[in-house]
Amino acid sequence: MTKIIVDGIEIEVPAEYTLLQACEQAGAEIPRFCYHERLSIAGNCRMCLVEIKGAPKPVASCAWGVRDCRPGPNGEPPEISTKSATVKKAREGVMEFLLINHPLDCPICDQGGECDLQDQAMAYGVDSTRFHENKRAVEDKYIGPLVQTWMNRCIHCTRCIRFVTEVAGVPDLGAIGRGEDMEITSYLEKAMSSELQSNVTDLCPVGALTSKPYAYNARPWELTKTESVDVMDAVGSAIRVDSRGREVMRVLPRVNEAINEEWISDKTRHIADGLRRQRLDRPYIRENGKLRAASWPEAFAAIAKAVSAAKPDRIGAIAGDLAAVEEMFALKSLMDALGVKNLDARQDGTVLDPAHGRASYVFNPTIEGIEDADAILIVGSNPRLEASLVNVRIRKRWRMAPLPIGVIGEKVDLTYDYAHLGAGPDTLAEIVSGKHSFAKALKAAERPLIIVGQGALTRADSAAILALAAKAAKAFGAVAEDWNGFGVLHTAASRVGALDLGFVPGEGGLDAKAMAAAGALDVLFLLGADEIDVAPGAFVTYQGTHGDRGAHRADVILPGATYTEKSGLYVNTEGRVQLANRAAFPPGEAREDWAVLRALSDALGSRLPFDNLAQLREKLVAAHPHFAEIDAIAQADGAAALAALAKLPGKPLNEPFASPVTDFYLTNPIARASTVMAECSALASGARREAAE
């Protein structure tokens, strides 16, 4: 620790701190435009100037280290001033320069009300200018359907360039020219290809880069802000949902160091239009092959008639990928009351089962723990598409100090260097036996990390693959007293919560694929299950939000609420319990899913033992206590889980692994209803075709 005096206050800070960090540690406010805690230091804007006693001129505090400060003549700690007349005059001068070319079009700018330049011009600027020359004019650039450019406003902070290069790992942006002629642009003016590109709109301190889908839709002071969590994948990113009236206007990231830091994927951010398109807003009944609008009593009566005519072993229920814990618990309770054993939430056919222990199906090292790994083996996964923020953490770890990363599966661009070890299970078997060269890297690692993706777990031989992965984890010491490096990377937001609930077939029950087969059941309940094809024959009740695959197959449709329209618990791929809060209300006659199931239970003569959400959660926590610990990860026995997995039977097939996510932008009903996501998907597929040619 180093002593330093800031505005007369003596503090101790680490020597590797910058002056900006040291000043903020002392409680001083330092303005900045180019500096960002998660990006490299550029020192472009000079807004963070401070005065060091004895220095000939003010220095940029973001680029000056504490260890670079010289002590006083008698060994006194360095003295820093952030409020002197010299600093005030310097900052006013910098602000005056920044505003020379700025168009000052705040009334029409989407950044208005959230603009760093506005705020700092008020706090540190002057009320006049000495410049009367014509302002610089810069042509706007096309960089894709998500980010709108207004390059006249750009102040050359280069945050956007540093983000796409360092964090996203896809250097789509750069600078050409120098001085006043400098311009931020994409290469060949093509659309940006990163699935994280819209984070540059949050980073931009002015209105040069704004959200194109959100343009001219609302002002920030009109919006109600609700903290929630993302369900577009299983990462559980912290988000803020901004709504106006009944309509969700936009989704922004919240800071959560343990999960997404302060980034979110483009799919998370831009599905807002999908929340209101193709919505189911009333019950429907299929008559003579066509759906007609019906009342709730009519719909319930039709379901009750079908259920009463079927035996319990001919009834089943499948939960979808976006279902919250509460409605899955309610559906399971209803099926249990009816004596039904055919339950499943694994539409993709994975063999993950709570019977093997919780550590057998969660990402045990945690997302933050990726930064502690010293060797990584990825099996059957494309984390860039399946869990973009997990891929960002892997890249962050790789940038901290390059480490051995091996991939078994598809050869794709993951934004960091890795060794492509092979395409299928035979390579994994070689590593387990120690015959493969990568086994040496895993053996030498103190904290090896083995990531098993759904591309390896949704095959006919997934039990054998899981057993091989568990044997690899045991062989290379991935599970120790202070480290569990065996991680399952999920793609569905509801999956871990469903496994925690035991939403899997009971003794003698059918799994999801068996239930969907022709002639398997007489009655099938689909709780937002849109990723599975149900064969003709069964009477299908679909409870969901959009007119997607499940609704097209349904005989009765019960309209539900999306994740922004209800308060619900989700469990992310780490096993972390999270709470999504209601930001808006469902359209028309649609209701929260647990309430629909509670009303349906009356019609079926098996009344559920709760009348409100608080009572439901009380029952839930009584049955599964760990759901009471919000933002916490329940402890699991990793060694016992690995031992159970290693005993799974089966022989691996000689087929290459393939990621289940073929189109990043269209993975669920909300995304498929979004016109913005459709445009992104079309661009991405076009880029893939060009690359193939």
XYZ file of C-alpha atoms in Angstrom:
693
model
C 0.000 0.000 0.000
C 1.143 3.528 -0.813
C 0.282 6.722 1.057
C -1.098 9.589 -0.981
C -2.802 12.882 -0.106
C -5.920 13.812 -2.111
C -7.446 17.235 -1.438
C -5.832 17.243 2.005
C -7.020 13.722 2.893
C -4.299 11.127 3.435
C -5.213 7.628 2.276
C -3.448 4.343 1.521
C -4.033 2.699 -1.839
C -2.363 -0.098 -3.826
C 0.627 1.117 -5.832
C -0.889 -0.257 -9.050
C -3.892 2.089 -8.774
C -4.214 4.965 -11.212
C -4.588 8.469 -9.794
C -8.215 8.411 -10.908
C -8.898 5.327 -8.802
C -6.984 6.759 -5.862
C -8.893 10.033 -6.002
C -12.225 8.228 -6.096
C -11.089 6.098 -3.154
C -10.668 9.376 -1.268
C -14.181 10.483 -2.230
C -13.263 12.928 -4.985
C -15.356 13.017 -8.142
C -13.297 12.786 -11.323
C -15.056 13.470 -14.644
C -14.124 11.256 -17.592
C -15.233 10.328 -21.106
C -12.682 7.859 -22.460
C -11.815 5.999 -19.250
C -13.806 2.877 -18.397
C -13.038 0.430 -15.622
C -13.301 -2.643 -17.867
C -11.385 -1.297 -20.871
C -7.754 -0.494 -21.509
C -6.567 3.055 -20.809
C -6.556 5.394 -23.803
C -6.050 8.845 -22.248
C -7.927 10.506 -25.112
C -10.350 12.991 -23.627
C -8.179 14.723 -20.955
C -11.289 15.470 -18.914
C -9.844 13.716 -15.863
C -6.978 16.202 -15.376
C -5.720 16.662 -11.805
C -2.856 18.666 -10.303
C 0.147 16.958 -8.700
C 2.179 19.110 -6.347
C 5.479 19.884 -8.038
C 4.349 18.859 -11.539
C 4.696 21.504 -14.265
C 1.169 20.974 -15.603
C -2.005 18.987 -14.863
C -1.842 15.265 -15.631
C -4.443 12.791 -16.939
C -5.351 10.873 -13.811
C -6.593 7.834 -15.765
C -3.169 7.208 -17.291
C -0.920 8.197 -14.364
C -0.146 5.532 -11.803
C 0.194 6.062 -8.070
C 3.625 4.427 -8.229
C 4.695 7.104 -10.751
C 4.152 9.970 -8.272
C 7.300 11.371 -6.668
C 7.289 12.047 -2.918
C 7.947 15.517 -1.488
C 11.474 16.838 -0.787
C 11.384 15.416 2.734
C 9.691 12.147 1.807
C 6.139 13.464 2.223
C 3.387 11.522 0.400
C 2.508 12.883 -3.055
C -0.197 15.548 -2.946
C -3.024 15.560 -5.484
C -5.519 18.355 -5.990
C -8.804 17.774 -7.824
C -10.441 21.132 -7.023
C -7.744 23.744 -7.522
C -8.118 26.748 -9.801
C -5.658 25.174 -12.229
C -7.731 21.996 -12.464
C -10.954 23.971 -12.850
C -9.520 26.048 -15.680
C -8.065 22.956 -17.396
C -11.371 21.099 -17.324
C -13.252 24.126 -18.630
C -10.773 24.329 -21.493
C -11.166 20.641 -22.330
C -14.941 20.967 -22.291
C -14.753 24.005 -24.550
C -12.687 22.033 -27.047
C -15.070 19.068 -26.909
C -18.025 21.308 -27.718
C -16.338 23.073 -30.661
C -17.615 20.509 -33.128
C -20.478 19.006 -31.179
C -23.782 19.732 -32.982
C -25.640 20.530 -29.710
C -28.796 18.768 -30.941
C -29.842 17.599 -27.482
C -33.593 18.109 -28.067
C -33.664 15.413 -30.775
C -30.930 13.158 -29.406
C -31.895 9.772 -27.944
C -29.088 10.137 -25.432
C -30.798 13.184 -23.928
C -31.286 12.753 -20.196
C -28.635 10.003 -20.036
C -25.746 11.840 -21.654
C -22.376 12.166 -19.947
C -21.540 15.169 -22.113
C -24.703 16.970 -20.986
C -24.034 16.237 -17.325
C -20.374 17.180 -17.388
C -20.927 20.299 -19.497
C -23.288 21.495 -16.768
C -20.899 20.578 -13.954
C -17.516 21.494 -15.422
C -18.128 23.660 -18.495
C -18.621 27.379 -19.100
C -21.613 29.195 -20.517
C -19.923 30.638 -23.590
C -17.485 29.737 -26.352
C -14.718 31.596 -28.147
C -15.079 29.588 -31.340
C -17.318 30.668 -34.237
C -15.920 28.583 -37.083
C -18.106 26.070 -38.933
C -18.525 22.760 -37.176
C -17.026 19.560 -38.501
C -19.394 17.347 -40.535
C -18.917 13.564 -40.551
C -20.918 11.126 -42.627
C -22.943 8.607 -40.631
C -21.898 4.987 -40.999
C -23.960 1.842 -41.429
C -22.833 -0.706 -38.847
C -25.896 -2.947 -38.715
C -29.569 -3.047 -37.722
C -28.956 -2.556 -33.988
C -26.691 0.484 -33.611
C -27.549 3.887 -35.084
C -24.625 6.215 -35.828
C -24.597 10.010 -35.468
C -20.933 10.609 -36.071
C -21.146 14.426 -35.888
C -21.551 13.914 -32.130
C -18.506 11.649 -31.719
C -15.815 12.955 -29.337
C -13.276 10.228 -30.234
C -13.191 8.573 -26.830
C -12.641 5.182 -28.597
C -14.613 3.252 -25.974
C -16.522 1.459 -28.746
C -13.333 0.384 -30.504
C -11.785 -0.909 -27.299
C -14.927 -2.822 -26.348
C -15.368 -4.714 -29.616
C -11.644 -5.465 -29.761
C -10.969 -6.379 -26.137
C -14.239 -7.667 -24.682
C -16.255 -8.885 -27.657
C -13.138 -10.090 -29.453
C -14.503 -9.151 -32.867
C -12.586 -6.074 -34.088
C -15.374 -4.669 -36.251
C -14.648 -1.016 -35.466
C -11.544 1.112 -35.910
C -10.394 4.672 -36.510
C -9.146 6.296 -39.686
C -7.565 9.730 -40.069
C -5.958 11.901 -37.399
C -6.911 14.922 -35.344
C -10.062 16.640 -36.556
C -10.212 14.241 -39.532
C -10.362 11.144 -37.337
C -13.467 8.984 -37.861
C -14.763 5.865 -36.125
C -15.898 3.393 -38.757
C -16.417 -0.268 -39.521
C -14.248 -1.973 -42.072
C -15.833 -1.745 -45.547
C -18.948 -0.333 -43.814
C -20.372 -3.784 -43.089
C -22.676 -4.687 -40.241
C -20.927 -5.557 -36.981
C -20.811 -9.307 -36.443
C -20.591 -9.545 -32.658
C -23.545 -10.829 -30.645
C -22.551 -8.240 -27.994
C -22.309 -5.213 -30.287
C -25.131 -3.173 -28.723
C -23.142 -2.710 -25.526
C -21.359 0.109 -27.358
C -24.553 2.185 -27.026
C -24.182 1.996 -23.229
C -20.488 2.801 -23.407
C -20.823 5.792 -25.743
C -20.696 8.900 -23.495
C -22.492 11.037 -26.096
C -25.204 10.337 -28.662
C -22.885 9.136 -31.431
C -23.986 5.501 -31.045
C -27.602 4.893 -30.056
C -30.042 2.001 -30.226
C -31.612 1.845 -33.684
C -34.736 -0.188 -32.705
C -35.387 2.165 -29.752
C -34.862 5.394 -31.742
C -37.406 8.141 -30.972
C -39.599 5.791 -28.920
C -39.346 7.304 -25.445
C -37.441 9.582 -23.104
C -35.754 8.100 -20.015
C -37.832 10.155 -17.570
C -41.052 8.671 -19.018
C -40.039 5.110 -18.199
C -40.588 2.924 -15.160
C -37.416 1.003 -14.312
C -37.701 -2.562 -13.004
C -34.784 -4.767 -11.984
C -35.036 -8.290 -13.338
C -33.058 -11.173 -14.857
C -32.660 -12.351 -18.434
C -34.138 -15.639 -19.689
C -32.874 -15.642 -23.280
C -30.210 -18.138 -22.190
C -29.256 -19.899 -18.959
C -26.679 -17.345 -17.821
C -29.205 -15.252 -15.859
C -27.757 -11.843 -16.723
C -28.870 -8.961 -14.507
C -31.089 -6.597 -16.500
C -33.267 -3.534 -16.090
C -36.615 -3.525 -17.888
C -37.839 -0.042 -18.830
C -41.571 0.159 -19.484
C -44.128 2.823 -20.284
C -47.666 1.950 -19.317
C -48.269 -1.682 -20.310
C -45.472 -1.764 -22.865
C -41.826 -2.772 -22.428
C -39.764 -0.172 -24.274
C -36.223 -1.451 -23.785
C -33.962 -3.766 -21.798
C -30.649 -2.564 -20.343
C -27.903 -4.334 -18.356
C -27.368 -4.064 -14.624
C -23.998 -4.551 -12.972
C -23.532 -8.021 -11.516
C -19.876 -8.882 -11.069
C -20.621 -12.560 -10.463
C -22.466 -13.120 -13.747
C -22.544 -10.594 -16.592
C -20.412 -7.769 -15.151
C -22.199 -4.979 -17.051
C -22.727 -6.532 -20.485
C -25.711 -8.251 -22.082
C -26.172 -9.964 -25.428
C -27.989 -8.352 -28.347
C -30.788 -10.910 -28.065
C -31.350 -9.970 -24.425
C -31.453 -6.271 -25.276
C -33.519 -6.198 -28.447
C -36.371 -8.695 -28.016
C -38.653 -5.962 -26.627
C -40.769 -5.915 -29.810
C -41.134 -9.695 -29.580
C -42.859 -9.267 -26.205
C -45.860 -7.628 -27.905
C -46.015 -9.363 -31.310
C -47.908 -12.594 -32.035
C -49.205 -12.686 -28.461
C -51.887 -15.017 -27.181
C -54.365 -12.769 -25.393
C -57.407 -15.037 -24.885
C -58.201 -18.761 -24.569
C -58.823 -20.765 -27.737
C -60.443 -24.134 -28.473
C -59.882 -26.141 -31.649
C -63.111 -27.225 -33.312
C -63.274 -28.960 -36.702
C -59.570 -28.343 -37.168
C -59.761 -24.582 -36.535
C -59.125 -22.519 -33.432
C -61.883 -20.287 -32.095
C -61.835 -17.789 -29.250
C -63.374 -19.123 -26.066
C -63.998 -18.118 -22.472
C -61.925 -19.414 -19.596
C -64.756 -21.691 -18.317
C -65.177 -23.177 -21.814
C -61.458 -23.878 -22.098
C -61.284 -25.425 -18.632
C -64.366 -27.560 -19.336
C -62.812 -28.921 -22.543
C -59.621 -29.814 -20.662
C -61.563 -31.403 -17.786
C -63.542 -33.532 -20.246
C -60.347 -34.813 -21.882
C -58.627 -35.496 -18.540
C -61.632 -37.321 -17.080
C -61.649 -39.675 -20.067
C -57.961 -40.549 -19.711
C -56.115 -42.732 -17.231
C -53.208 -41.159 -15.262
C -50.636 -43.214 -17.189
C -52.015 -41.728 -20.436
C -51.566 -38.116 -19.274
C -48.316 -36.160 -19.413
C -46.802 -32.684 -18.968
C -43.796 -30.988 -20.568
C -42.362 -27.709 -19.275
C -40.707 -25.293 -21.697
C -37.410 -23.432 -21.667
C -38.759 -20.090 -20.364
C -40.951 -21.364 -17.515
C -40.424 -19.913 -14.041
C -40.026 -22.155 -11.013
C -43.437 -21.243 -9.572
C -45.511 -22.439 -12.526
C -43.454 -25.613 -12.898
C -44.004 -26.324 -9.201
C -47.742 -25.685 -9.633
C -47.916 -27.952 -12.700
C -45.974 -30.711 -10.965
C -48.230 -30.419 -7.915
C -51.303 -30.708 -10.160
C -49.899 -33.736 -11.978
C -48.984 -35.355 -8.663
C -52.575 -34.818 -7.469
C -53.830 -36.528 -10.624
C -51.406 -39.439 -10.153
C -49.437 -38.587 -13.313
C -45.834 -39.838 -13.610
C -45.150 -38.608 -17.139
C -43.316 -35.332 -16.438
C -40.341 -33.760 -18.143
C -38.731 -30.369 -18.747
C -35.958 -31.698 -20.994
C -37.432 -31.085 -24.440
C -34.046 -31.699 -26.056
C -33.712 -35.200 -24.612
C -30.755 -34.679 -22.290
C -30.152 -37.343 -19.634
C -29.301 -34.905 -16.836
C -31.146 -36.134 -13.764
C -31.434 -34.832 -10.171
C -31.022 -38.421 -8.971
C -27.269 -38.054 -9.582
C -26.967 -35.031 -7.304
C -27.161 -31.295 -7.952
C -23.480 -31.042 -8.859
C -24.131 -33.340 -11.819
C -26.156 -30.754 -13.744
C -24.947 -27.260 -12.761
C -21.946 -25.150 -13.738
C -20.059 -25.865 -10.528
C -17.006 -23.581 -10.967
C -19.402 -20.592 -11.338
C -19.107 -18.005 -14.089
C -16.851 -15.783 -11.983
C -14.735 -18.830 -11.144
C -13.716 -19.186 -14.804
C -11.136 -16.497 -14.078
C -9.406 -18.906 -11.638
C -9.083 -21.795 -14.104
C -5.650 -22.621 -15.532
C -6.723 -25.104 -18.242
C -10.085 -25.425 -19.995
C -11.608 -28.304 -21.947
C -14.864 -27.533 -23.811
C -16.871 -30.590 -24.854
C -19.754 -30.332 -27.319
C -20.408 -26.637 -26.858
C -20.185 -23.351 -28.731
C -20.282 -20.971 -25.753
C -20.225 -17.912 -27.996
C -23.755 -18.731 -29.203
C -25.057 -20.793 -26.281
C -23.948 -18.495 -23.446
C -22.328 -15.317 -24.780
C -21.457 -13.918 -21.359
C -19.742 -17.168 -20.348
C -17.696 -16.891 -23.521
C -16.785 -13.320 -22.525
C -15.455 -14.647 -19.195
C -13.384 -17.299 -20.945
C -11.941 -14.642 -23.241
C -11.270 -12.400 -20.225
C -9.371 -15.246 -18.551
C -7.441 -15.906 -21.764
C -6.471 -12.220 -22.016
C -5.287 -12.136 -18.388
C -2.676 -14.805 -19.171
C -2.968 -17.236 -22.088
C -3.849 -20.730 -20.878
C -4.382 -24.054 -22.657
C -7.929 -24.210 -24.038
C -9.072 -27.311 -25.909
C -12.329 -27.778 -27.817
C -13.938 -31.062 -28.798
C -16.712 -30.331 -31.250
C -17.306 -27.846 -34.021
C -14.430 -25.677 -35.197
C -15.792 -22.137 -34.834
C -14.589 -18.646 -33.972
C -14.800 -18.323 -30.187
C -12.890 -14.963 -30.147
C -9.848 -16.498 -28.428
C -7.132 -18.967 -29.364
C -7.833 -22.613 -28.670
C -6.679 -26.027 -29.817
C -9.272 -27.927 -31.826
C -8.709 -31.401 -30.425
C -11.309 -33.327 -32.389
C -14.959 -33.493 -33.331
C -16.434 -36.368 -31.349
C -16.411 -38.738 -28.356
C -13.340 -40.687 -29.525
C -11.164 -37.632 -28.776
C -12.664 -37.343 -25.284
C -11.950 -41.041 -24.703
C -8.323 -40.495 -25.752
C -7.974 -37.645 -23.259
C -9.473 -39.736 -20.459
C -7.025 -42.548 -21.200
C -4.109 -40.079 -21.235
C -3.145 -40.860 -24.830
C -3.992 -37.388 -26.164
C -1.416 -34.610 -25.868
C -3.946 -32.261 -24.234
C -4.152 -34.643 -21.279
C -0.746 -33.363 -20.184
C -2.054 -29.781 -19.973
C -5.004 -30.898 -17.873
C -2.795 -33.012 -15.640
C -0.402 -30.107 -15.049
C -3.212 -27.685 -14.189
C -4.023 -26.933 -10.561
C -7.570 -25.858 -11.400
C -8.677 -27.574 -14.613
C -12.116 -26.687 -15.945
C -14.206 -29.119 -18.016
C -17.257 -27.551 -19.681
C -19.861 -29.979 -21.036
C -22.367 -28.424 -23.437
C -25.790 -29.505 -24.592
C -24.332 -30.555 -27.939
C -22.838 -33.513 -26.061
C -25.842 -34.156 -23.840
C -28.775 -34.221 -26.257
C -27.645 -37.223 -28.288
C -28.669 -40.869 -28.124
C -25.340 -41.633 -26.423
C -25.426 -38.682 -24.024
C -25.245 -40.926 -20.935
C -21.984 -42.409 -22.167
C -20.607 -38.938 -23.002
C -21.525 -37.656 -19.548
C -19.791 -40.658 -17.997
C -16.643 -39.960 -20.045
C -16.650 -36.280 -19.011
C -17.029 -37.281 -15.357
C -14.125 -39.717 -15.676
C -12.015 -36.944 -17.208
C -12.856 -34.640 -14.300
C -11.861 -37.339 -11.809
C -8.699 -38.292 -13.685
C -7.356 -34.744 -13.858
C -8.363 -33.595 -10.387
C -11.032 -31.166 -11.530
C -12.890 -31.672 -8.246
C -10.931 -30.879 -5.104
C -11.660 -29.462 -1.669
C -11.544 -25.842 -2.815
C -12.368 -26.247 -6.511
C -15.036 -27.969 -8.604
C -14.106 -27.663 -12.253
C -16.866 -29.848 -13.680
C -19.479 -27.606 -15.277
C -22.583 -28.273 -17.368
C -23.415 -25.337 -19.628
C -27.165 -25.059 -20.119
C -29.016 -23.196 -22.853
C -32.519 -23.082 -21.308
C -33.355 -20.626 -18.514
C -35.804 -23.021 -16.852
C -33.723 -26.193 -16.952
C -31.799 -26.071 -13.671
C -34.894 -24.943 -11.770
C -36.866 -27.833 -13.257
C -34.194 -30.343 -12.281
C -34.115 -28.854 -8.769
C -37.876 -29.440 -8.563
C -37.563 -32.991 -9.839
C -39.608 -32.178 -12.940
C -38.506 -35.432 -14.566
C -40.338 -38.712 -15.203
C -41.428 -40.584 -12.113
C -41.042 -44.335 -11.733
C -42.232 -45.871 -14.990
C -42.950 -42.441 -16.494
C -42.199 -41.305 -20.041
C -39.670 -38.644 -20.957
C -40.441 -35.691 -23.250
C -39.582 -37.385 -26.541
C -41.542 -40.489 -25.626
C -44.553 -38.371 -24.632
C -44.454 -36.554 -27.961
C -44.504 -39.796 -29.966
C -47.644 -40.954 -31.765
C -50.034 -42.952 -29.587
C -48.022 -42.465 -26.389
C -50.597 -40.364 -24.504
C -54.213 -39.297 -24.608
C -53.705 -35.891 -22.918
C -50.575 -33.744 -22.940
C -49.987 -30.444 -21.124
C -47.404 -28.118 -22.670
C -46.220 -25.343 -20.343
C -44.589 -23.017 -22.860
C -42.984 -26.017 -24.599
C -42.294 -24.805 -28.142
C -39.087 -26.669 -28.993
C -40.639 -30.119 -29.432
C -42.871 -31.604 -32.140
C -45.889 -33.451 -30.762
C -47.238 -36.175 -33.035
C -50.966 -36.242 -33.900
C -53.299 -38.152 -31.640
C -53.067 -36.709 -28.128
C -55.329 -33.933 -26.819
C -52.853 -31.077 -26.306
C -53.299 -28.192 -23.886
C -50.807 -25.426 -24.556
C -50.234 -22.765 -21.923
C -47.938 -20.071 -23.236
C -47.432 -16.565 -24.538
C -46.931 -16.631 -28.318
C -48.475 -18.204 -31.396
C -45.490 -20.497 -31.880
C -45.070 -24.224 -32.479
C -46.883 -25.307 -29.317
C -49.933 -23.151 -30.053
C -50.144 -24.479 -33.631
C -50.402 -28.035 -32.299
C -52.771 -27.265 -29.411
C -56.399 -28.307 -28.997
C -56.844 -25.790 -26.162
C -54.742 -22.661 -25.698
C -54.421 -20.922 -22.322
C -52.705 -17.497 -22.594
C -49.888 -16.886 -20.118
C -47.435 -14.151 -19.129
C -43.875 -13.536 -20.321
C -40.952 -13.117 -17.926
C -41.435 -9.334 -17.902
C -45.117 -9.689 -16.942
C -44.812 -11.777 -13.796
C -42.753 -12.167 -10.674
C -40.916 -15.455 -10.917
C -37.887 -17.405 -9.747
C -35.291 -18.694 -12.184
C -32.145 -20.727 -11.538
C -29.220 -20.041 -13.848
C -26.676 -22.538 -15.168
C -24.539 -22.099 -12.006
C -27.473 -23.093 -9.795
C -27.935 -19.502 -8.621
C -31.522 -18.681 -7.575
C -32.668 -15.385 -9.117
C -35.813 -13.279 -8.986
C -37.432 -11.716 -12.045
C -39.775 -8.861 -11.162
C -42.903 -7.842 -13.036
C -42.392 -4.774 -15.226
C -45.640 -4.818 -17.222
C -48.937 -6.699 -17.430
C -49.990 -9.447 -19.850
C -52.300 -8.449 -22.720
C -56.025 -9.085 -22.894
C -57.252 -12.027 -20.857
C -53.790 -13.560 -20.393
C -52.851 -14.301 -16.790
C -49.793 -15.345 -14.794
C -49.147 -19.027 -15.371
C -49.352 -20.191 -11.769
C -52.782 -18.491 -11.457
C -54.024 -20.243 -14.609
C -52.949 -23.613 -13.190
C -54.559 -22.823 -9.848
C -57.877 -22.054 -11.595
C -57.545 -25.149 -13.794
C -57.022 -27.345 -10.733
C -60.518 -26.425 -9.532
C -62.020 -27.500 -12.853
C -60.116 -30.802 -12.645
C -61.306 -31.488 -9.101
C -57.783 -31.423 -7.639
C -57.570 -27.998 -6.052
C -54.024 -26.776 -5.458
C -53.285 -25.699 -1.843
C -52.564 -22.002 -2.480
C -54.533 -18.945 -3.511
C -51.800 -16.368 -4.100
C -48.143 -16.147 -5.032
C -46.974 -15.783 -1.430
C -48.724 -19.015 -0.424
C -47.311 -20.813 -3.471
C -43.768 -19.728 -2.584
C -44.328 -20.823 1.002
C -45.191 -24.319 -0.244
C -42.270 -24.223 -2.679
C -39.716 -23.284 -0.025
C -41.111 -25.875 2.372
C -40.469 -28.564 -0.253
C -37.213 -27.106 -1.597
C -35.592 -24.763 0.987
C -32.776 -23.516 -1.259
C -35.271 -21.471 -3.330
C -35.519 -19.060 -0.400
C -31.882 -17.971 -0.861
C -32.082 -15.376 -3.635
C -28.793 -14.780 -5.499
C -27.142 -17.671 -3.684
C -25.829 -21.024 -4.898
C -26.669 -24.031 -2.749
C -23.717 -26.255 -1.898
C -23.517 -29.576 -3.744
C -21.371 -32.699 -3.305
C -19.195 -32.660 -6.409
C -17.292 -35.862 -5.704
C -20.454 -37.907 -5.157
C -22.015 -36.510 -8.328
C -18.948 -37.396 -10.408
C -18.917 -40.906 -8.986
C -22.577 -41.357 -9.945
C -22.065 -39.973 -13.452
C -18.997 -42.104 -14.090
C -21.139 -45.236 -13.614
C -23.673 -44.300 -16.316
C -23.973 -47.084 -18.902
C -23.654 -46.918 -22.656
C -21.136 -46.769 -25.458
C -20.319 -43.497 -27.284
C -21.269 -43.274 -30.949
C -18.757 -42.251 -33.570
C -20.577 -39.027 -34.474
C -19.278 -35.439 -34.194
C -20.726 -33.072 -31.618
C -22.967 -30.282 -32.910
C -24.219 -27.257 -30.981
C -27.999 -27.191 -30.476
C -27.988 -23.428 -31.171
C -27.836 -23.041 -34.925
C -29.347 -19.552 -35.006
C -28.369 -17.362 -32.070
C -31.180 -14.876 -32.686
C -34.172 -17.268 -32.938
C -33.922 -19.656 -29.999
C -37.304 -19.126 -28.304
C -40.854 -17.908 -29.033
C -40.184 -14.319 -27.915
C -37.122 -14.012 -30.141
C -38.923 -15.627 -33.081
C -41.709 -13.051 -32.760
C -39.246 -10.142 -32.927
C -38.756 -8.382 -36.265
C -35.403 -7.051 -35.028
C -34.169 -10.568 -34.302
C -35.447 -11.729 -37.697
C -33.368 -9.050 -39.418
C -30.280 -9.985 -37.379
C -30.829 -13.658 -38.200
C -31.051 -12.912 -41.919
C -27.811 -10.916 -41.793
C -26.018 -13.633 -39.819
C -27.145 -16.408 -42.174
C -26.017 -14.309 -45.149
C -22.606 -13.844 -43.535
C -22.362 -17.607 -42.938
C -23.168 -18.302 -46.592
C -20.491 -15.827 -47.722
C -17.938 -17.433 -45.424
C -18.837 -20.894 -46.744
C -18.440 -19.738 -50.340
